[in-house]
GROMACS .gro file of C-alpha atoms in nm:
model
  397
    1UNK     CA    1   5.070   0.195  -1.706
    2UNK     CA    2   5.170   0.281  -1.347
    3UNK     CA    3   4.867   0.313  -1.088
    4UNK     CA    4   4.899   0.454  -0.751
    5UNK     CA    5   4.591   0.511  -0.541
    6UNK     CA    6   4.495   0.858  -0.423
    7UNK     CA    7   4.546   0.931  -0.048
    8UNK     CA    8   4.409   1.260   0.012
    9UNK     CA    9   4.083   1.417  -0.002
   10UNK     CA   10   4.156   1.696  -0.223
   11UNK     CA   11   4.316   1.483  -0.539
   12UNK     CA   12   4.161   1.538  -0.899
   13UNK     CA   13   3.844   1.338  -0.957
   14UNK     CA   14   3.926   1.321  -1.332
   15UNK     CA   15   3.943   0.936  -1.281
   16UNK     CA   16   3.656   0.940  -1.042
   17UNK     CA   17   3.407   1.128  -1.293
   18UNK     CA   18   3.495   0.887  -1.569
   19UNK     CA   19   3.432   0.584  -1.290
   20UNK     CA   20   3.081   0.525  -1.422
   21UNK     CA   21   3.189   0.485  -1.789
   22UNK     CA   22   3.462   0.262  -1.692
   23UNK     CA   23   3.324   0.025  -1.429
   24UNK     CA   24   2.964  -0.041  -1.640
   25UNK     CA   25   2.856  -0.398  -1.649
   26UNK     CA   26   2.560  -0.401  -1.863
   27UNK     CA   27   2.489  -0.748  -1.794
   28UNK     CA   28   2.433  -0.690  -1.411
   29UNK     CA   29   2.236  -0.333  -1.496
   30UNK     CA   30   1.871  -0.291  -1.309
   31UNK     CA   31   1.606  -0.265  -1.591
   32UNK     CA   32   1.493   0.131  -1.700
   33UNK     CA   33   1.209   0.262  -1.576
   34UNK     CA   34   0.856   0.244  -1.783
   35UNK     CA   35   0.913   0.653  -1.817
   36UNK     CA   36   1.076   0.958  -1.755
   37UNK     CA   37   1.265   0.906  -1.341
   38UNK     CA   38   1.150   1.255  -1.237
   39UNK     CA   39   0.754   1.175  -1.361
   40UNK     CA   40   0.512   1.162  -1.094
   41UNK     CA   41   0.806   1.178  -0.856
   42UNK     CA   42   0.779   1.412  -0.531
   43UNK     CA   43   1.013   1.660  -0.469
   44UNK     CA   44   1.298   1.571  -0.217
   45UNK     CA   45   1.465   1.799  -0.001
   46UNK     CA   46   1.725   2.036  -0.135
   47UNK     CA   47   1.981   1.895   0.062
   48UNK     CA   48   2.045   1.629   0.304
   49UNK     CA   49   1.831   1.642   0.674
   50UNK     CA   50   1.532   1.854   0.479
   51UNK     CA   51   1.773   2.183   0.519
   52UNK     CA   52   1.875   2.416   0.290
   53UNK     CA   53   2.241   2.356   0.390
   54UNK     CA   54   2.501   2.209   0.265
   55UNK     CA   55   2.581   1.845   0.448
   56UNK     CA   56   2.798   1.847   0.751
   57UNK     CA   57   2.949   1.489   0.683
   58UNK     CA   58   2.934   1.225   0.417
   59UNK     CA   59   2.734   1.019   0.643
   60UNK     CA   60   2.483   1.295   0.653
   61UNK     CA   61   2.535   1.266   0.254
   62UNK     CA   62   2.456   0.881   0.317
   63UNK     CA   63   2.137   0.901   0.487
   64UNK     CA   64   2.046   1.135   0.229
   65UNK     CA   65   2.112   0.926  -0.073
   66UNK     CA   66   1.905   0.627   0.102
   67UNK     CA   67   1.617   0.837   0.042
   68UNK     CA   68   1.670   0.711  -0.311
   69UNK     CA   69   1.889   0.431  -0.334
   70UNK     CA   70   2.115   0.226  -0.158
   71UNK     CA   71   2.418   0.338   0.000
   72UNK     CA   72   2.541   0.141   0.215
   73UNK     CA   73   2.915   0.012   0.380
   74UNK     CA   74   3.028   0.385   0.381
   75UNK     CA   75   3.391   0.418   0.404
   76UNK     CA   76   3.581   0.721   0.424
   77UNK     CA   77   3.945   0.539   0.417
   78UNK     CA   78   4.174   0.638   0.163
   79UNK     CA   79   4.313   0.260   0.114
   80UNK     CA   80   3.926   0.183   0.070
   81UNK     CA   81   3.944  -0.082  -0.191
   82UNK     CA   82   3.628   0.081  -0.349
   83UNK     CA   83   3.828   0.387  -0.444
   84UNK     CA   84   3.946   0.391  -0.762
   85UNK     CA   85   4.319   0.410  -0.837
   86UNK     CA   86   4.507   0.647  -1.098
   87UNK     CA   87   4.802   0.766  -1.245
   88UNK     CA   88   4.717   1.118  -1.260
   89UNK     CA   89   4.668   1.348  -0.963
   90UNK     CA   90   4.636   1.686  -0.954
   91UNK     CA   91   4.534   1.900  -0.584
   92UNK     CA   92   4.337   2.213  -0.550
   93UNK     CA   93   4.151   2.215  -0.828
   94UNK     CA   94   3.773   2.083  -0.779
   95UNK     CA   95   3.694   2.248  -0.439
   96UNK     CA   96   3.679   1.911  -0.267
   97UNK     CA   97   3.663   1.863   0.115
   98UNK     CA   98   3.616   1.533   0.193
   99UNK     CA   99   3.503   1.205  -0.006
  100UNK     CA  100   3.408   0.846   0.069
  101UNK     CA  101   3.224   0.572  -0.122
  102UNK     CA  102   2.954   0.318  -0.041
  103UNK     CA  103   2.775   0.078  -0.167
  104UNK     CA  104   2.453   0.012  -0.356
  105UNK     CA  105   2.362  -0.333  -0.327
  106UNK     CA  106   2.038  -0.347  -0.541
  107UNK     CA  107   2.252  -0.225  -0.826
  108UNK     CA  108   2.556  -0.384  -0.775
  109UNK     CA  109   2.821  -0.054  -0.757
  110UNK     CA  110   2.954   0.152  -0.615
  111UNK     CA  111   2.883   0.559  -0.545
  112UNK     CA  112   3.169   0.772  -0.503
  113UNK     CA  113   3.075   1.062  -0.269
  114UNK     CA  114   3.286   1.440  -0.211
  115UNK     CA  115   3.184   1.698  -0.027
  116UNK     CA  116   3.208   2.028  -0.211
  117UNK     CA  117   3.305   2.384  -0.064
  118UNK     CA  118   3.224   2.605  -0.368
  119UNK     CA  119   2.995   2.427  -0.620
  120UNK     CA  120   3.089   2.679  -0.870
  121UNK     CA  121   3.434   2.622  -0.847
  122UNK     CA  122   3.353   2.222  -0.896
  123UNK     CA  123   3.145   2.262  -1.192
  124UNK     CA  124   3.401   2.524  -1.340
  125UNK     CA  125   3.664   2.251  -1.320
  126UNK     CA  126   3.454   1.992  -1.454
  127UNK     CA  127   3.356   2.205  -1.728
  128UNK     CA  128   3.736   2.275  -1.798
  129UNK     CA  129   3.790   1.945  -1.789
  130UNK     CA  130   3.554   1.815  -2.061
  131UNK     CA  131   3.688   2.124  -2.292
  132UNK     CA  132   4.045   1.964  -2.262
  133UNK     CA  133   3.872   1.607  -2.324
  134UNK     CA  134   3.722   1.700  -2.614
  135UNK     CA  135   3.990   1.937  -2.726
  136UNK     CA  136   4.217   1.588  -2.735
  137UNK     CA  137   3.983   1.427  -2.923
  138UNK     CA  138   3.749   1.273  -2.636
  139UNK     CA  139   3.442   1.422  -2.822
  140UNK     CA  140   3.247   1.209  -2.625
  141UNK     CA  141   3.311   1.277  -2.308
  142UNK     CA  142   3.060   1.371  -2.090
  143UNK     CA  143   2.768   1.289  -2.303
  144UNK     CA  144   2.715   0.998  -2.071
  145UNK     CA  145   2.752   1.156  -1.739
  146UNK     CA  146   2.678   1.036  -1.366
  147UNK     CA  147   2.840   1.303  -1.218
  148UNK     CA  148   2.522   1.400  -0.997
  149UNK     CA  149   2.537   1.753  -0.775
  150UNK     CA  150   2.368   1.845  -0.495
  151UNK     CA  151   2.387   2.126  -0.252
  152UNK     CA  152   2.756   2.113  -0.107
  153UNK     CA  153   2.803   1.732  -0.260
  154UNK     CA  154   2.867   1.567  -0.548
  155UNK     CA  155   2.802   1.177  -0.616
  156UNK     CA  156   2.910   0.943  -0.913
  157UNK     CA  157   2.733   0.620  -0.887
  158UNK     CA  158   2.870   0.352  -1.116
  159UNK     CA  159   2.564   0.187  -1.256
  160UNK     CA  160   2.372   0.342  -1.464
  161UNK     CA  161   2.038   0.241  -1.260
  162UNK     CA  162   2.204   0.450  -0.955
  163UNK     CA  163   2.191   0.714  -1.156
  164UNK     CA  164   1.843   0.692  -1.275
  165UNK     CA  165   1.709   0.632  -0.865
  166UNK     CA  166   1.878   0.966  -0.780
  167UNK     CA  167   1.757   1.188  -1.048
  168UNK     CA  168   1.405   1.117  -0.929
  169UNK     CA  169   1.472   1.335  -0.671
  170UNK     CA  170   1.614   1.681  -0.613
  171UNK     CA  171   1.978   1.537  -0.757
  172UNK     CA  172   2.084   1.657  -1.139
  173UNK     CA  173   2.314   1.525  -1.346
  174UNK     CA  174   2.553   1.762  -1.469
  175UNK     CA  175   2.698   1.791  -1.825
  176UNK     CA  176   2.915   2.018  -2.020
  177UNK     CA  177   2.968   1.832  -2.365
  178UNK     CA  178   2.817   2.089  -2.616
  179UNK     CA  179   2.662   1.772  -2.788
  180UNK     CA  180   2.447   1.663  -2.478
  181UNK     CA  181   2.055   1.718  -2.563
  182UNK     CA  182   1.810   1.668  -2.334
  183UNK     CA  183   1.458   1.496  -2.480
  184UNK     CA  184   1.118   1.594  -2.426
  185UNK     CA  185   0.957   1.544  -2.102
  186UNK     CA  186   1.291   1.603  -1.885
  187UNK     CA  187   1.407   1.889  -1.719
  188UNK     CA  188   1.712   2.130  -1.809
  189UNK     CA  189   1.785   2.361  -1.506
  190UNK     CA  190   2.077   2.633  -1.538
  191UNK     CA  191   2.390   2.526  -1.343
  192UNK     CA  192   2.626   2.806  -1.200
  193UNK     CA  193   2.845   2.793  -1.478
  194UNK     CA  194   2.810   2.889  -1.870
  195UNK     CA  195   2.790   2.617  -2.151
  196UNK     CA  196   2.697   2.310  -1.912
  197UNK     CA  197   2.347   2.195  -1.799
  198UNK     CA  198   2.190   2.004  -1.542
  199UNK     CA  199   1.920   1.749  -1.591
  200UNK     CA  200   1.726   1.434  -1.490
  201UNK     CA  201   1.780   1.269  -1.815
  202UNK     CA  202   2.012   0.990  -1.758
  203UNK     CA  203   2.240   0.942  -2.098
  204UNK     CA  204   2.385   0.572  -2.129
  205UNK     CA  205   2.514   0.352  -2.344
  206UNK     CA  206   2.411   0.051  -2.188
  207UNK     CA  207   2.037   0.145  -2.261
  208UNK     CA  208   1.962   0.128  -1.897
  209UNK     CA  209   1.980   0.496  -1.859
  210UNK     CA  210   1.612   0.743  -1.872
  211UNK     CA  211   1.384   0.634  -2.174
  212UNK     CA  212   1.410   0.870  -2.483
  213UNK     CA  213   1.030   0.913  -2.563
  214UNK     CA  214   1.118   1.095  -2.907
  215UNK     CA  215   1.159   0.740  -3.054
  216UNK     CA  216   1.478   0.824  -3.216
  217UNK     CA  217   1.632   0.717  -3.546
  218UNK     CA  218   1.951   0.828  -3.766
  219UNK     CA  219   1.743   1.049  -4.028
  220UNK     CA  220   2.070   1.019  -4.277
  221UNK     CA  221   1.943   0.602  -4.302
  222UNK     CA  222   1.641   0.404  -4.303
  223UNK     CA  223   1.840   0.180  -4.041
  224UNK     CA  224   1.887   0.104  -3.710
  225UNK     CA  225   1.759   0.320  -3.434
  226UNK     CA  226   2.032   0.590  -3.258
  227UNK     CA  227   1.996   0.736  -2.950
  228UNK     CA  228   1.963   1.167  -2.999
  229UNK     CA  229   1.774   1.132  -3.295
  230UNK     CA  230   1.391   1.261  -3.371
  231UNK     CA  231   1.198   0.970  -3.558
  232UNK     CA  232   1.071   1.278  -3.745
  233UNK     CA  233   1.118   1.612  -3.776
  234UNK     CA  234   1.376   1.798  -3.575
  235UNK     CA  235   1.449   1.741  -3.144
  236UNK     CA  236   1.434   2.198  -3.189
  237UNK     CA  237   1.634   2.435  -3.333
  238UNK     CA  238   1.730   2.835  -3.237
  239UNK     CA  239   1.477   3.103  -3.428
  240UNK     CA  240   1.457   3.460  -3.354
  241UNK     CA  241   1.243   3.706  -3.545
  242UNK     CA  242   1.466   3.969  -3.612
  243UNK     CA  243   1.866   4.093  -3.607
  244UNK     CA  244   1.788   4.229  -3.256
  245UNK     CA  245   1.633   3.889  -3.137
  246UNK     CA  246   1.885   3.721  -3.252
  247UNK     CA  247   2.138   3.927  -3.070
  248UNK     CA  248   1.989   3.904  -2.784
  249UNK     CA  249   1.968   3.563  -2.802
  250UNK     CA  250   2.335   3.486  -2.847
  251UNK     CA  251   2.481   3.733  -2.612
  252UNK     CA  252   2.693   3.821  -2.391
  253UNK     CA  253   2.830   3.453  -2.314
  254UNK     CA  254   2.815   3.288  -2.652
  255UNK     CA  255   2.905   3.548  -2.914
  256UNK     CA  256   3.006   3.874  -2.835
  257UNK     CA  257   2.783   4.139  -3.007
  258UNK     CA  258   2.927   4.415  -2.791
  259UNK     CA  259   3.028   4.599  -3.143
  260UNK     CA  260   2.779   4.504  -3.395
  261UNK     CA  261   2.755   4.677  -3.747
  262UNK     CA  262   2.402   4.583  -3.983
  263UNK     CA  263   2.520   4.552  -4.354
  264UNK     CA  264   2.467   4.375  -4.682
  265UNK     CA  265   2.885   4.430  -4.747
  266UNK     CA  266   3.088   4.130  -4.772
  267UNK     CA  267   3.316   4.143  -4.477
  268UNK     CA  268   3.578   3.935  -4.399
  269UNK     CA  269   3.970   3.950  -4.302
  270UNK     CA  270   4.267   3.717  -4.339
  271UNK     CA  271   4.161   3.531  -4.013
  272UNK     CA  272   3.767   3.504  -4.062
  273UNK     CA  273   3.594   3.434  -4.405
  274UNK     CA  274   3.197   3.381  -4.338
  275UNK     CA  275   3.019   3.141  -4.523
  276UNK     CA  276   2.779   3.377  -4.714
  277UNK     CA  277   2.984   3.469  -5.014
  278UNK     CA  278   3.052   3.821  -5.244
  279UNK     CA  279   2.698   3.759  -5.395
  280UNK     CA  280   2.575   3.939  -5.127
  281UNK     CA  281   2.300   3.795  -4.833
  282UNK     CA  282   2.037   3.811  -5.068
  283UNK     CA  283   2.161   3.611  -5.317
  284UNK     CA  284   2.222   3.326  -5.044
  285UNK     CA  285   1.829   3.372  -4.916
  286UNK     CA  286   1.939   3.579  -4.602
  287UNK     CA  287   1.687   3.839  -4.533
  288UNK     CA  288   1.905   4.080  -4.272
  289UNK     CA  289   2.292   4.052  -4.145
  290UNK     CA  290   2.546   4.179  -3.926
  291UNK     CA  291   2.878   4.138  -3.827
  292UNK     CA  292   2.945   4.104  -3.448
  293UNK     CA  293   3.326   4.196  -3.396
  294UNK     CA  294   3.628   4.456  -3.425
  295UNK     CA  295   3.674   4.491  -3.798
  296UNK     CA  296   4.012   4.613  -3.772
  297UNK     CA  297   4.151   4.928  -3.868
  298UNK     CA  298   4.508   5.017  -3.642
  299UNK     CA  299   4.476   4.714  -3.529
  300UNK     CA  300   4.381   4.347  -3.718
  301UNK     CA  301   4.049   4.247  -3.754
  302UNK     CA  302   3.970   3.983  -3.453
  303UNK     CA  303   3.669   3.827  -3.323
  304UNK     CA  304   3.407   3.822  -3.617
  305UNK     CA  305   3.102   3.668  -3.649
  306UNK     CA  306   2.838   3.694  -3.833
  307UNK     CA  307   2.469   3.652  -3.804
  308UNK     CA  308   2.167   3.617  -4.017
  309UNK     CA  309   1.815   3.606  -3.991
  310UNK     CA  310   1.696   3.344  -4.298
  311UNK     CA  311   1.391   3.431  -4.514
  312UNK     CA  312   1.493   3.151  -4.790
  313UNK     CA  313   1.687   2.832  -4.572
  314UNK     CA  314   1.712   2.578  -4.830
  315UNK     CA  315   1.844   2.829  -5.078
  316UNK     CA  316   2.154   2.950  -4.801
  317UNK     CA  317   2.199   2.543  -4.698
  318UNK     CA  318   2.239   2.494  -5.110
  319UNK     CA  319   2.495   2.754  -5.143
  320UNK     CA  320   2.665   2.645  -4.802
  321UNK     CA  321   2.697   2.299  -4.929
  322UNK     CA  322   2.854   2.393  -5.239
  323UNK     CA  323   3.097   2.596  -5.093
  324UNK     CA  324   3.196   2.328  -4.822
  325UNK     CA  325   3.255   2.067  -5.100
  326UNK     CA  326   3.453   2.346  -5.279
  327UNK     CA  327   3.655   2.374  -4.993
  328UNK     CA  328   3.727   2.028  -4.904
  329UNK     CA  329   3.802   1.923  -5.280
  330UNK     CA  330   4.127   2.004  -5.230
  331UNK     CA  331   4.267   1.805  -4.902
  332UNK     CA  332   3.917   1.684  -4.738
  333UNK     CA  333   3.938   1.906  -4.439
  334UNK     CA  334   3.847   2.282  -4.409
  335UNK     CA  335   4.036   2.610  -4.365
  336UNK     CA  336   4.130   2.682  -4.039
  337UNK     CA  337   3.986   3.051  -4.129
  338UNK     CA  338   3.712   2.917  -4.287
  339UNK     CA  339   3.373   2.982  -4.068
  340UNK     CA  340   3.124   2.670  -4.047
  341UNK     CA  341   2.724   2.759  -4.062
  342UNK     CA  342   2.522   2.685  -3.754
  343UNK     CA  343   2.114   2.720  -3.856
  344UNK     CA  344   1.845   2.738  -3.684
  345UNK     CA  345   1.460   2.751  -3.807
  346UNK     CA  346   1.506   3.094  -3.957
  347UNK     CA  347   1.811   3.232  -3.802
  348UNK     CA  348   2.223   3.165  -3.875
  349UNK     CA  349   2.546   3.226  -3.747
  350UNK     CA  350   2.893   3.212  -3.907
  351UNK     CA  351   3.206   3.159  -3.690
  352UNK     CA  352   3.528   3.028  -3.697
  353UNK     CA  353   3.567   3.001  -3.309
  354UNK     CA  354   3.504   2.673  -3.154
  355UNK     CA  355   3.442   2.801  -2.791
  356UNK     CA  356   3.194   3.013  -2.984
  357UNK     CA  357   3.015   2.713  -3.159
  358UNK     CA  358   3.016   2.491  -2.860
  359UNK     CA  359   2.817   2.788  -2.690
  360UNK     CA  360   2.565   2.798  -2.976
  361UNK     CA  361   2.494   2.463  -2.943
  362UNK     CA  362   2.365   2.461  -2.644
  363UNK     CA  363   2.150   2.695  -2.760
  364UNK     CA  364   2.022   2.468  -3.017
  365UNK     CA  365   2.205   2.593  -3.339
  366UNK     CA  366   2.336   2.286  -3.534
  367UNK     CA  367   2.629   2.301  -3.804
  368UNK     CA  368   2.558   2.203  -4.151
  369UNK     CA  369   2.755   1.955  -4.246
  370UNK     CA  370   2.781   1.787  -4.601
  371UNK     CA  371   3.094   1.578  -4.624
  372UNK     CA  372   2.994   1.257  -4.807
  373UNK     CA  373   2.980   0.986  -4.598
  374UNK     CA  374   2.965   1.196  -4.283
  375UNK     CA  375   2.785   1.007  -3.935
  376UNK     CA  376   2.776   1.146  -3.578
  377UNK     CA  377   2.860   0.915  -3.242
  378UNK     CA  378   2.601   0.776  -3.090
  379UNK     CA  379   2.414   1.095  -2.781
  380UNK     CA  380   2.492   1.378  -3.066
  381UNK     CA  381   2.234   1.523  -3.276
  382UNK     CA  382   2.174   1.438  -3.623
  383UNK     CA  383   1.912   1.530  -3.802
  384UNK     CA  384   1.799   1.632  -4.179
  385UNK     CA  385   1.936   1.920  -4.355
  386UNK     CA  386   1.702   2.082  -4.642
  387UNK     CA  387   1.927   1.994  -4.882
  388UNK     CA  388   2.050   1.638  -4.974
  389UNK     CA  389   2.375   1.551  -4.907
  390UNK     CA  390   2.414   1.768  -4.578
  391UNK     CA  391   2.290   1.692  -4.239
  392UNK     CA  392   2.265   1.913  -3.972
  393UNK     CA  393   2.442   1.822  -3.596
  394UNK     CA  394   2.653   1.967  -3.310
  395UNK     CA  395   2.950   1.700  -3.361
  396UNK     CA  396   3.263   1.825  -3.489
  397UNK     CA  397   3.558   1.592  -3.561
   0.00000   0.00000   0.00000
């Protein structure tokens, strides 16, 4: 491959996100904390010099960061031989100003450092950029973020330590991979764009990142521990009491219930077949449902999805299983108009739309899947199903 370092300020950071996975060395990596970083922890400043401004100058970024960590050596050269080098560069995109890297010498890495004009336009990019990674295949990308945002800066340490000293501040790690879940006793704050998430959890698969307290396991196997997994029971799952709850719960960003009809009819089109089947909701333990979509008439049905509220789950995951084996007896994948169930505790939705599913995850729905064999990467959910065979998670191949 054919490397040529970045000489302006403005280049893509695609390389520079993915710095942290890249340049780990586990067997250099400060030991984890005894607990969660943020517990116990006072509140730091909102942005660098006490201010609610955004920094003037990566050295102001600097003294900041020493607050936390070390940062020291700060260089602001292109030809820096700190900076990373790539073969893919791309201007304009990620609202950067400026960017420099030093050096934390407790940890043994480096921290890459930018100074951001419009955060929203940053974390739009980044989130556009983990769609595309996972859209290639990537599906892992971003589960193990260290791309850390402040106000008007954004810094990627490479150690996973680094990370874990700035999150016990004001810093949050940002994340956009639908199958990110944050454990109990860490925060999960509202960025300024849809389907992404900030956090002082610290993901990692060195082990060094922020202790999972849930004592996790892979429910499908009396085996090894995974990380994302409860040891019992479920990490939490969407519920809603009724049709209206649940619409409100999923709307406007996730599904679009602008047009919404209630009805026990089976409804379906050439492009989206739900999961419940002719037998009608009842049948398949679904107590009310609607259909969220245009259901065609001049023009072709587009759009659909359905939701349920469950009175009988185990009774629509039994049915749901054996139409998913039904459908992938004949060449072991799905219909492309085929919807996939997400469940919660007593609700469901039915779509065919990936954007739409990777929005319901991170509102804790998880798809029931029952291919045989079937596992999930290590920082995705996976946890029991009420029906054998079938687990429920928010990893798609």
């Amino acid at each position: 491959m054919r490397f040529k370092r970045i000489l302006t300020a403005t280049a893509a950071l695609v390389p520079l996100i993915t710095l942290a996975t890249a340049c780990e060395d586990p067997d250099r990596a400060a030991p984890r904390p005894a607990g969660p970083a943020a517990a116990g922890a006072a509140p730091a400043p909102a942005a660098p010099g006490g201010t609610d401004r955004a920094p003037a100058s990566l050295a102001e970024v600097q003294a900041y960061l020493q607050k936390f960590t070390s940062c020291e050596r700060l260089g602001t050269d292109p030809n820096d031989s700190r900076l990373p080098a790539t073969d893919d560069t791309k201007d304009g995109d990620w609202a950067v100003t400026g960017r420099g890297v030093c050096t934390d010498v407790k940890r043994h890495g480096e921290i890459l450092i930018y100074l951001v004009s419009d955060m929203k336009t940053f974390q739009q990019a980044y989130y556009d950029h983990t769609m595309k990674e996972i859209g290639e295949g990537n599906g892992e990308f971003g589960i193990f973020s260290r791309t850390i945002v402040g106000k008007g800066f954004v810094a990627v340490p490479a150690k996973t330590g680094t990370a874990v000293d700035l999150v016990a501040s004001d810093l949050r790690v940002l994340t956009c991979n639908p199958g990110f879940s944050v454990p109990a006793g860490y925060k999960k704050e509202k960025p300024l764009v849809d389907h992404c998430g900030l956090t002082d959890f610290v993901s990692s698969k060195d082990g060094e990142g922020s202790r999972n307290l849930e004592v996790p396991h892979d429910p499908s196997t009396e085996g090894a521990e995974k990380p994302g997994q409860p040891a019992t029971g479920s990490l939490g799952l969407a519920s809603a009491g009724s049709l209206a709850e649940l619409k409100k719960l999923v709307s406007p960003h996730t599904v679009d219930c602008t047009s919404m009809a209630v009805t026990d009819e089976h409804v379906e089109s050439i492009d989206y077949q739900p999961v419940v089947g002719r037998e009608g909701p009842r049948a398949w333990g679904v107590r009310e449902r609607a259909v969220c979509g245009q259901l065609g008439g001049a023009q072709r049905a587009h759009d659909l999805n359905w939701l349920d509220t469950v009175s009988d789950m185990k009774t629509l995951q039994s049915r749901a299983k054996a139409a998913q084996l039904a459908d992938l007896a004949d060449d072991g994948r799905l219909r492309a108009t085929a919807s996939k169930l997400l469940v919660g505790t007593d609700v469901a939705v039915e779509s065919n739309n990936k954007d739409v599913r990777f929005g319901l995850y991170q509102l804790q729905f998880l798809y029931l899947n029952c291919e045989t064999g079937f596992t999930a990467p290590a920082g995705y959910r996976l946890e029991r199903a009420q029906v054998e065979g079938c687990v429920l998670t928010n990893f798609e191949r």
